[in-house]
Coordinates of C-alpha atoms in Angstrom, one line a residue:
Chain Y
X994 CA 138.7 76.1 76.2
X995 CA 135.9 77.4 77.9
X996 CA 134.5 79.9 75.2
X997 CA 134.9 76.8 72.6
X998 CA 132.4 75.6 74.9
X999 CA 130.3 78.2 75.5
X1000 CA 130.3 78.8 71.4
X1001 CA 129.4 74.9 70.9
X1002 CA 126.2 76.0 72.9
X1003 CA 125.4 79.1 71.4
X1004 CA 125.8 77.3 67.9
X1005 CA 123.2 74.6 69.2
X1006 CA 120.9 77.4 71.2
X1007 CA 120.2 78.9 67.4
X1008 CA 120.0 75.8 65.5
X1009 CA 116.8 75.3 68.0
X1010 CA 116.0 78.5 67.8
X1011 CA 115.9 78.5 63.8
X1012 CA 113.4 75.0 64.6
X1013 CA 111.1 77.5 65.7
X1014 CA 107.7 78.1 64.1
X1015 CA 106.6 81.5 63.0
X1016 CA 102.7 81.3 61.6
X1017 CA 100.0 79.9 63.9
X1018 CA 98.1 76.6 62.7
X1019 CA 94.8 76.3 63.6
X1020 CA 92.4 73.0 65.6
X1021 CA 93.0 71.3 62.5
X1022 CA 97.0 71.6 62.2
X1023 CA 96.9 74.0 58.9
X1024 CA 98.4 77.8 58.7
X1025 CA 96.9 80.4 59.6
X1026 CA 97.6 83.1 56.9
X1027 CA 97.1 86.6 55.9
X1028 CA 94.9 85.4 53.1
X1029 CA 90.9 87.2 53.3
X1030 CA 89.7 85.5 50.3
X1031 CA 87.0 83.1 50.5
X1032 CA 85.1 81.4 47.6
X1033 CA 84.2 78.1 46.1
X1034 CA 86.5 77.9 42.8
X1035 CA 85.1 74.9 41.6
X1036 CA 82.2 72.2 42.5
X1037 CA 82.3 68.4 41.5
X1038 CA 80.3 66.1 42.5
X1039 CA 81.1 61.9 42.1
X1040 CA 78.8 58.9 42.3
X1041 CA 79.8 55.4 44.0
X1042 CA 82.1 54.6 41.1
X1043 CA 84.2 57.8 41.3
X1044 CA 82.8 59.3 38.0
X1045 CA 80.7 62.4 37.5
X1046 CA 77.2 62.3 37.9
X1047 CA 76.6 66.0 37.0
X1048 CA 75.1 66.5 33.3
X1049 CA 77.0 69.6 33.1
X1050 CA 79.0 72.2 34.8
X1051 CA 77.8 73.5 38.2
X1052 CA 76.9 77.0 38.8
X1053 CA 78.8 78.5 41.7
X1054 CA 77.1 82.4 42.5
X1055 CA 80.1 83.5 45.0
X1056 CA 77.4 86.5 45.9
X1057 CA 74.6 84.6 46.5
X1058 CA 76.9 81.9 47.9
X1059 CA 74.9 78.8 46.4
X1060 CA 76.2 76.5 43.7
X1061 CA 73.4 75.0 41.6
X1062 CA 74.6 71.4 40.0
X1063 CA 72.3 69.0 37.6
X1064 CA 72.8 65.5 38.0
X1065 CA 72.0 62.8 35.3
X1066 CA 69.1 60.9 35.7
X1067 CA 69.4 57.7 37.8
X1068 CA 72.2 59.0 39.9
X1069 CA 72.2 57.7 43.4
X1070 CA 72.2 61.1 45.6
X1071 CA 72.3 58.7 48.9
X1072 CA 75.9 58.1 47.8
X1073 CA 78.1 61.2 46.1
X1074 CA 80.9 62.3 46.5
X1075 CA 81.1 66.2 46.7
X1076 CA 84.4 68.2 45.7
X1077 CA 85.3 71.8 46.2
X1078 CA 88.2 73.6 44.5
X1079 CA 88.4 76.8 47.3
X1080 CA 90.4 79.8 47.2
X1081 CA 94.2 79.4 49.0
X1082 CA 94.7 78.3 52.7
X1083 CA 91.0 78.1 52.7
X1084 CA 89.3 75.2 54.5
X1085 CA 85.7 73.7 54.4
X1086 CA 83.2 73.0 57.4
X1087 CA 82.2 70.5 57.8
X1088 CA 84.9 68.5 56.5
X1089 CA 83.9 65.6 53.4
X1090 CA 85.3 62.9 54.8
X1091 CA 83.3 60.1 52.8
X1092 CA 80.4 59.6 51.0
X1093 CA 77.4 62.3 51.3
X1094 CA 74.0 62.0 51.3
X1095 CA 72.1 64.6 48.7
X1096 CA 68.9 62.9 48.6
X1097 CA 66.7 65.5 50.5
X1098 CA 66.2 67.6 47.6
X1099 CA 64.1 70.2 49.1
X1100 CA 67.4 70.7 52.1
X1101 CA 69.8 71.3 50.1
X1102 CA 72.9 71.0 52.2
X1103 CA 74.9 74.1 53.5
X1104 CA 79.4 73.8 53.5
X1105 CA 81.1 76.7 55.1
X1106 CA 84.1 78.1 53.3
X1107 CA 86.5 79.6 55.9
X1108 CA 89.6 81.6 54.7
X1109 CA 93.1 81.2 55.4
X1110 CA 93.0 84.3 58.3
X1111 CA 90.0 82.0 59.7
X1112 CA 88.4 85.2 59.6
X1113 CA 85.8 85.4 57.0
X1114 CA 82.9 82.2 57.0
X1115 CA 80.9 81.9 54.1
X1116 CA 78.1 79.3 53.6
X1117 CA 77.2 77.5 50.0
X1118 CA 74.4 76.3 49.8
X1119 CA 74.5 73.1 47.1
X1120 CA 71.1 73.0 45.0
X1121 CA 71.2 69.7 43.2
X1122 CA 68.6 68.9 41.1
X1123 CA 67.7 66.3 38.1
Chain M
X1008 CA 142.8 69.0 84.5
X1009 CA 140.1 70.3 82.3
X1010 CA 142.1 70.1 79.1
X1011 CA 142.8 66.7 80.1
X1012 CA 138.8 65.4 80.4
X1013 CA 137.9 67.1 77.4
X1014 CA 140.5 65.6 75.2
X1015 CA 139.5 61.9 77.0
X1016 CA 136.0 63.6 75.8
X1017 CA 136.9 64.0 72.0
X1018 CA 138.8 60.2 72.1
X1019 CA 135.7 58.8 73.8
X1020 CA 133.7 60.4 71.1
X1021 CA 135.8 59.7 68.0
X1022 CA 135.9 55.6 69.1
X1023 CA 132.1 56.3 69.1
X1024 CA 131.7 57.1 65.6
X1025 CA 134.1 54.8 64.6
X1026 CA 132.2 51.9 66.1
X1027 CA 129.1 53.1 64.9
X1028 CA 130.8 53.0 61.4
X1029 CA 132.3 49.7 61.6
X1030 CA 128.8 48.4 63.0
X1031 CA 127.6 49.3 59.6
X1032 CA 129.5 47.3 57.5
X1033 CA 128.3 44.9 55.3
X1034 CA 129.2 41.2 56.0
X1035 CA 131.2 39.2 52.8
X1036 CA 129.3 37.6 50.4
X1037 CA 129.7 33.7 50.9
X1038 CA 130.1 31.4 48.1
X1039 CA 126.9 28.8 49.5
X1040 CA 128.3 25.1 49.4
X1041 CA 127.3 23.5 46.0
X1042 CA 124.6 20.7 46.1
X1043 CA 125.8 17.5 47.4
X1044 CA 122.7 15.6 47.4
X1045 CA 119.4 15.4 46.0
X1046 CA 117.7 19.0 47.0
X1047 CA 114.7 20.6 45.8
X1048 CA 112.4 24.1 45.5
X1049 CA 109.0 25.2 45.2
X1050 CA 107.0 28.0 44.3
X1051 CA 103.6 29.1 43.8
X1052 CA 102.8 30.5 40.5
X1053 CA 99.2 31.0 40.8
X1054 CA 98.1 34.9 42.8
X1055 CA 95.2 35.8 44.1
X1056 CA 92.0 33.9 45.9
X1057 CA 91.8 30.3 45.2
X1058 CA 88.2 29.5 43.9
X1059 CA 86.6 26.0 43.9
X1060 CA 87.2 24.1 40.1
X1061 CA 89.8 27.1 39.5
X1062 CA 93.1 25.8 39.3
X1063 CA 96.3 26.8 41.5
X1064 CA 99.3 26.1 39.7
X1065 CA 103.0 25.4 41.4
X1066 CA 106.5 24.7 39.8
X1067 CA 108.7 22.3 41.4
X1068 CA 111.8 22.0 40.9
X1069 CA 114.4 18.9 41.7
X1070 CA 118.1 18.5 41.0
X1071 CA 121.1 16.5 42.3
X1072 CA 124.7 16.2 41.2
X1073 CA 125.4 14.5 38.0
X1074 CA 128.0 12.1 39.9
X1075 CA 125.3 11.0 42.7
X1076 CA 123.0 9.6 39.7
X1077 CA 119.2 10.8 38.0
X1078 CA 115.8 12.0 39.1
X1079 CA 113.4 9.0 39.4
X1080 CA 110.3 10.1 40.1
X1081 CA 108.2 13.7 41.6
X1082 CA 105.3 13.4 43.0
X1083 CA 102.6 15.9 45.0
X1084 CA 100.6 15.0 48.1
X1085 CA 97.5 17.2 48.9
X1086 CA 95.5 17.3 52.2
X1087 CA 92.6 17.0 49.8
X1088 CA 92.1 15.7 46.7
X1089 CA 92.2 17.5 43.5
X1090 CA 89.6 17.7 41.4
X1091 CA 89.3 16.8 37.8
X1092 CA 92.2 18.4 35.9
X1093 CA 94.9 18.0 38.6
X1094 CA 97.8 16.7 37.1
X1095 CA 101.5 16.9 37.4
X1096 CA 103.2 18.0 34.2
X1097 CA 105.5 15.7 32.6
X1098 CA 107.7 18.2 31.0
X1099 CA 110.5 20.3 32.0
X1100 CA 110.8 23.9 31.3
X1101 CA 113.9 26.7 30.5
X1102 CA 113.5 29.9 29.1
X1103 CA 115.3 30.7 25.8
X1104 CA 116.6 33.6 24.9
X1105 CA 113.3 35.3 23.6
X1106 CA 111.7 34.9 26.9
X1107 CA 109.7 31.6 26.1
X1108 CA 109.0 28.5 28.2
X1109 CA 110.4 26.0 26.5
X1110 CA 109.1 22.1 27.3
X1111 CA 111.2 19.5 27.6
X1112 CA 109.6 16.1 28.0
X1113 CA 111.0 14.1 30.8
X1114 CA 108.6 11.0 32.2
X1115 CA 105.5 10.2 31.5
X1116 CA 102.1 11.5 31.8
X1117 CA 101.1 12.0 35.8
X1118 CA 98.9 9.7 37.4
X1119 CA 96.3 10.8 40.3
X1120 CA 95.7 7.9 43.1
X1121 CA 93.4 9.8 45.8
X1122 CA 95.5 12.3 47.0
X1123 CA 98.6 11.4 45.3
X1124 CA 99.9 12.7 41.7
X1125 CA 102.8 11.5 40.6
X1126 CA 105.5 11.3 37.2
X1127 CA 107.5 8.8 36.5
X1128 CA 111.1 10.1 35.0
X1129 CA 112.2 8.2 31.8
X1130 CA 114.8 10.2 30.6
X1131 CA 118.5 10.4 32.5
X1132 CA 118.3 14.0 34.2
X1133 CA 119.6 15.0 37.1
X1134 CA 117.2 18.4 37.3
X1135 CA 114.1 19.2 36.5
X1136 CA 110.9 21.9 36.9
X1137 CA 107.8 20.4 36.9
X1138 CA 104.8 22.2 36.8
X1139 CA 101.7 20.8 38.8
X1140 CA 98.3 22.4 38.7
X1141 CA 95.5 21.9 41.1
X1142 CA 91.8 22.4 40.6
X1143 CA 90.2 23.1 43.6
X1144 CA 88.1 20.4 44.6
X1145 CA 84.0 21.7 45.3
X1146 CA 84.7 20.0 48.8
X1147 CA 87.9 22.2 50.0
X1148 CA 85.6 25.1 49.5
X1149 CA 86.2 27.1 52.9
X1150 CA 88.8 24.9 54.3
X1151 CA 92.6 25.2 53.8
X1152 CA 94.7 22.8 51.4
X1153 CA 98.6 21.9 52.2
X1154 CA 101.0 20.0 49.1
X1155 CA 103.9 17.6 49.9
X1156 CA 106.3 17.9 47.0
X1157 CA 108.7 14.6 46.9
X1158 CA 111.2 13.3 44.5
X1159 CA 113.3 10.3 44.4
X1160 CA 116.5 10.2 42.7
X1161 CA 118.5 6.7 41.9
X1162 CA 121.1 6.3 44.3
X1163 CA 117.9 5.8 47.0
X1164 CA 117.5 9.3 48.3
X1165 CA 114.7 11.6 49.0
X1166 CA 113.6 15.4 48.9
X1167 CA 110.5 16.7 49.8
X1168 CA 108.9 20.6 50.1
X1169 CA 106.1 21.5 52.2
X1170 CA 103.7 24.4 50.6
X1171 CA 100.9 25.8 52.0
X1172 CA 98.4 25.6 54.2
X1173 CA 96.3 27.6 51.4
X1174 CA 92.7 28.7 52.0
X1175 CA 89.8 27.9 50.1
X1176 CA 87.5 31.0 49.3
X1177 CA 84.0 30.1 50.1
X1178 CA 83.6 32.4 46.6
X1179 CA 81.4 31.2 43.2
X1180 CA 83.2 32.2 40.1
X1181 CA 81.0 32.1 37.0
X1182 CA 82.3 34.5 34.1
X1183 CA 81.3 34.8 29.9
X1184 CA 77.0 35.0 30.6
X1185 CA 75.8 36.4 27.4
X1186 CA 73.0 38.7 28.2
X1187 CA 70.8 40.9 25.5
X1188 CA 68.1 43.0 26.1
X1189 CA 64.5 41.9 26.0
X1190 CA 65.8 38.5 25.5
X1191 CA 68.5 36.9 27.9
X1192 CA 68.0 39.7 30.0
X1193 CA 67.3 37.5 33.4
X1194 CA 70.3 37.4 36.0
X1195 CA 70.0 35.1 39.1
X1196 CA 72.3 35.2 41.3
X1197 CA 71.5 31.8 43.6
X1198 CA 72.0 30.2 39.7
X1199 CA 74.7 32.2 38.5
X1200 CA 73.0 31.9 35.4
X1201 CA 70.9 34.1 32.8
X1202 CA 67.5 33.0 31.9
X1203 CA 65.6 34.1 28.8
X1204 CA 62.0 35.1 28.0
X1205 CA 61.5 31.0 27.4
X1206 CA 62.9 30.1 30.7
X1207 CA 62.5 32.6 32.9
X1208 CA 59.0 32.1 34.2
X1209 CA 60.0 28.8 35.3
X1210 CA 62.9 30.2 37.5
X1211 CA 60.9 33.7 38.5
X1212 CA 62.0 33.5 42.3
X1213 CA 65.2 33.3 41.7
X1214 CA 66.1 36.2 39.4
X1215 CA 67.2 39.2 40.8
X1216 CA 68.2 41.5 38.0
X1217 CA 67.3 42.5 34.5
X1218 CA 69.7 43.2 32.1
X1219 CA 68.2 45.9 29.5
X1220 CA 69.3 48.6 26.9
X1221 CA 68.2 51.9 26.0
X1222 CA 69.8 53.7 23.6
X1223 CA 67.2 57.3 24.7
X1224 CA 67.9 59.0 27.0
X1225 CA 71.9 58.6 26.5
X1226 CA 72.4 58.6 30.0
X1227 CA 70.5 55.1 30.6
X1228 CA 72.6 52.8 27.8
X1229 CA 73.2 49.3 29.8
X1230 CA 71.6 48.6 32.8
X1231 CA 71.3 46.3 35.4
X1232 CA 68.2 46.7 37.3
X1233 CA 66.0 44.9 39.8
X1234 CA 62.5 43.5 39.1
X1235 CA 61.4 45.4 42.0
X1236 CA 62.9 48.7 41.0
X1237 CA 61.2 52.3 40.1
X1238 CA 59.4 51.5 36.8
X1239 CA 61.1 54.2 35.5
X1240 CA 64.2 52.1 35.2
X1241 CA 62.4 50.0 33.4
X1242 CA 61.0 51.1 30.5
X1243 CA 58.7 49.3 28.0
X1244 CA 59.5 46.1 30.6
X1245 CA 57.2 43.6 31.3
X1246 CA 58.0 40.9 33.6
X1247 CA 57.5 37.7 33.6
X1248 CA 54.9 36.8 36.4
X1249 CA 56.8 36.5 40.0
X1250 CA 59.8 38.2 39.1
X1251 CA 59.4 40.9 42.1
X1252 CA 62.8 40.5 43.8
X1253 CA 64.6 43.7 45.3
X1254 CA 68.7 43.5 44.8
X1255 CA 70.6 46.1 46.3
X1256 CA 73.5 47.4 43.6
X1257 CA 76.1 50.0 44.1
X1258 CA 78.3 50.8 40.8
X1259 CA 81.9 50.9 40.7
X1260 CA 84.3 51.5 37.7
X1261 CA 88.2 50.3 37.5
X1262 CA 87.1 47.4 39.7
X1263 CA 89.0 44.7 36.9
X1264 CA 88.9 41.6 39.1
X1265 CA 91.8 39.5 37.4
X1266 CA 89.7 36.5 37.5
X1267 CA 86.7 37.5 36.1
X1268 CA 88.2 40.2 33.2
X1269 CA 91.9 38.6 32.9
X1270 CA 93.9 41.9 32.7
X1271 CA 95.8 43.7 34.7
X1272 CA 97.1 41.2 36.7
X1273 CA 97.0 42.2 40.6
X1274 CA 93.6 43.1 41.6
X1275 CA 91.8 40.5 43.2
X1276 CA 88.5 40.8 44.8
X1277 CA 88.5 38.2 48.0
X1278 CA 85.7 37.1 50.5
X1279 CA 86.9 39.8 53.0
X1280 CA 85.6 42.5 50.6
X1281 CA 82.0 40.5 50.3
X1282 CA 82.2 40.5 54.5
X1283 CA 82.6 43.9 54.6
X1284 CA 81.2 45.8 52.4
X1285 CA 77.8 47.4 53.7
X1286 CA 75.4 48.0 51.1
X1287 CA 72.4 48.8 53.7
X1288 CA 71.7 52.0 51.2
X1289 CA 72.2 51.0 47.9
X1290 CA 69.8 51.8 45.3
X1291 CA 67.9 48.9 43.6
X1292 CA 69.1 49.9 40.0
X1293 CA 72.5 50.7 38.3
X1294 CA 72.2 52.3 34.9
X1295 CA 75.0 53.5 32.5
X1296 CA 77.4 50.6 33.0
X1297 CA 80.2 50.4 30.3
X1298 CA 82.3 48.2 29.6
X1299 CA 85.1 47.1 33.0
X1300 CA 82.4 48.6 35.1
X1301 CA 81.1 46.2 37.9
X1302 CA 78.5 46.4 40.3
X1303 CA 78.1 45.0 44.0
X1304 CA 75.1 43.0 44.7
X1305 CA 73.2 42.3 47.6
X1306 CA 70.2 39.6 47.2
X1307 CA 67.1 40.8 48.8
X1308 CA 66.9 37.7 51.0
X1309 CA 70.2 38.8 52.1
X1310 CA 71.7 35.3 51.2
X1311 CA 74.6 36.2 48.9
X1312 CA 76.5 38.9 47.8
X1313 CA 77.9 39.5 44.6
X1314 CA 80.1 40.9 41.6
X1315 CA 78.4 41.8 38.2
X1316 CA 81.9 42.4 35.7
X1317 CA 80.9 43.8 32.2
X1318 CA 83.4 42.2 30.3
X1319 CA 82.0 43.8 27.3
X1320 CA 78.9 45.8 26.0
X1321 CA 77.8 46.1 22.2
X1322 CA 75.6 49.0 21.1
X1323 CA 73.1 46.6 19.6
X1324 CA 72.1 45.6 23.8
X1325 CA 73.7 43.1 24.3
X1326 CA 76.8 42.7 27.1
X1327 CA 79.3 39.7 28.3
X1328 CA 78.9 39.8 32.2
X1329 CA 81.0 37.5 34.6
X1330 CA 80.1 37.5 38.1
X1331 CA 82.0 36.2 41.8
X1332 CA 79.3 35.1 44.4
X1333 CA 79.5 35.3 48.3
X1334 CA 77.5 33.0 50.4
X1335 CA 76.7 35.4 53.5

């Protein structure tokens, strides 16, 4: 009787131990891969009423890390909507959490792309112009 | 000894489970009693906000057994009185088998005294739904309105339903404005109306937006945009003397308020939305509206905010706006 006890425990001492997690996650609660890659895939930018503003496709340069985007005329840069497509288990800093302010033309704003090893940091800059 | 615990261990456990099991089961469905008197049900049919001179509409339904006699009269009793157009309907309604209401007539035509509406049955029935419909009185704006549903059947007894209490948005609804470029192209929102070249000078301090059309450069199209705006979005437009205001506008598309485009029944804008929304750093201008696109509106005086709904645009420059108002 006693080793049907003793197995009843082991059984449970690995279910637990199966429980447990094997990758890190970083401050924000996302894996931490293996992955080195770190680009901007894809830049959209929305005005107040969720739909495009830009006139046509942006321009990402992954060397010169800057992604150029022309908006139509009358768009309301005090209140866009940016959107980046990155490369996997990549993350942005800072994080878009709302509605951005691209009004300052001549400062264009600067996101950080950070890769999924959280050891490469790369910094867009966003030109947007009319 | 230790065999014996564990076993008393296992039993222990297995009457566990077995409670827990029976706890779950589901109790017998209950034939309910059938009526034995004169009973009767309401609901509310109408969704959404209720808007001064919009109407709310309920269906009330009375019945009693055929042996105890017929339905004399249904009336409704509201804290405040309804405004013109409140009646009780003097028809019944079933569905038929295609899905139609079909009218039945059953009294005749309601009467309103003050707060009372009331039909008198004329036909022997002994159940009936009766629709009654409510227009918002301009004085319930704000407050909250409760109903008293009552019938009367003919052996002497009674039934009544309480509904309600229902707020009153402090909202304006004002919908189908007609406005064309370099004509009706004056929006005020303290009006809710659209002035033209004729009669806009007259009303200069009160309009807060222009409505024009451009077909170059593609991107500009229909536009609503403030007297006071970047000439630039406002080309070739001269104003009439005094119209300087500054409205604050913030686009939005999908925004299809039932009540001001009447589809897609569901979305409802209410006075909480006017409360919060913060539209400290909207532009003064919103080009490039189409058709179901809206815009919010703040007033320069910062006395009302508002709703613009393009029910429709035409290509010629001319649009069908309809437009909910907020009294800050």
């Amino acid at each position: 009787m006693y080793s049907k006890i003793l197995c009843s425990f082991l059984v449970i001492s690995v279910l637990f131990a199966g429980c447990k997690k094997d990758l890190p996650v970083d401050e924000d609660g996302l894996l931490i891969t293996g992955r080195a890659e770190c680009y901007v895939g894809n830049f959209e930018l929305l005005g107040s009423d969720f739909v495009t503003v830009r006139s046509k496709a942006a321009v990402i340069d992954t060397v010169a890390q800057t992604i150029n985007v022309e908006v139509l005329f009358g768009t309301d840069l005090k209140n866009v909507y940016p959107q980046f497509s990155l490369a996997s288990d990549c993350k942005l800093e800072p994080k878009i959490v709302g509605k951005q302010d691209f009004s300052d033309l001549a400062n264009p704003k600067t996101f950080t792309v950070v890769s999924g090893n959280r050891l490469v940091r790369k910094p867009y800059k966003v030109i947007v112009k009319f | 000894m230790y065999p014996l615990l564990i076993n008393r261990f296992y039993a222990l456990l297995i009457i566990s489970f077995t409670c827990l099991i029976a706890s779950c089961k589901k109790e017998e469905y209950a034939i309910p009693d059938p009526v034995s008197e004169l009973t009767n049900d309401c609901i509310k049919r109408t969704l959404g906000p209720n808007i001064a001179t919009m109407p709310i509409e309920f269906a009330y339904a009375m019945a009693l057994p055929k042996s105890k006699g017929k339905i004399i009269s249904a009336q409704v009793e509201a804290s405040i009185a309804g405004g013109t157009g409140t009646y009780l309907e003097h028809n019944s309604y079933f569905t038929n088998p295609s899905g139609q209401d079909v009218p039945v007539r059953v009294g005749t035509p309601s009467v309103n005294d003050g707060l009372t509406t009331k039909v008198n049955f004329n036909v022997d029935t002994n159940a009936a739904t009766l629709r009654y419909y409510y227009t918002i009185p301009e004085e319930a704006r704000g407050k909250t309105v409760t109903f008293t549903f009552s019938s009367t059947a003919s052996d002497g007894s009674s039934a009544s339903y309480k509904m309600g209490p229902y707020t009153i948005s402090k909202m304006d609804i004002k919908r189908n404005l007609a406005v064309s470029n370099g004509n009706a192209a004056y929006v005020s929102i303290e009006d809710m109306a659209v002035y033209n070249n004729t009669t806009a000078p007259a009303n200069a301090a009160k309009i807060d937006l222009v409505y024009l059309f451009r077909a170059t450069p593609t991107t500009f199209l229909h536009a609503l945009v403030s007297p006071a705006a970047d000439a630039q979005y406002l080309p070739g437009v001269t104003l009439p003397a005094g119209v300087n205001r500054s409205t604050k506008l913030r686009k939005v598309f999908n925004l299809q308020d039932y009540n001001l485009a009447r589809i897609n029944v569901g979305l409802y804008i209410e006075d909480r939305d006017f409360q919060e929304i913060n539209l400290a750093d909207a532009p003064n201008y919103a080009i490039a509206l189409r058709a179901e696109a809206g815009t919010w509106i703040q007033t320069t005086d910062n006395k009302y905010r508002a709703y613009i709904y393009l029910n429709s645009v035409n290509a010629n420059g001319s649009a069908v706006i309809s437009m909910l108002r907020y009294a800050l």
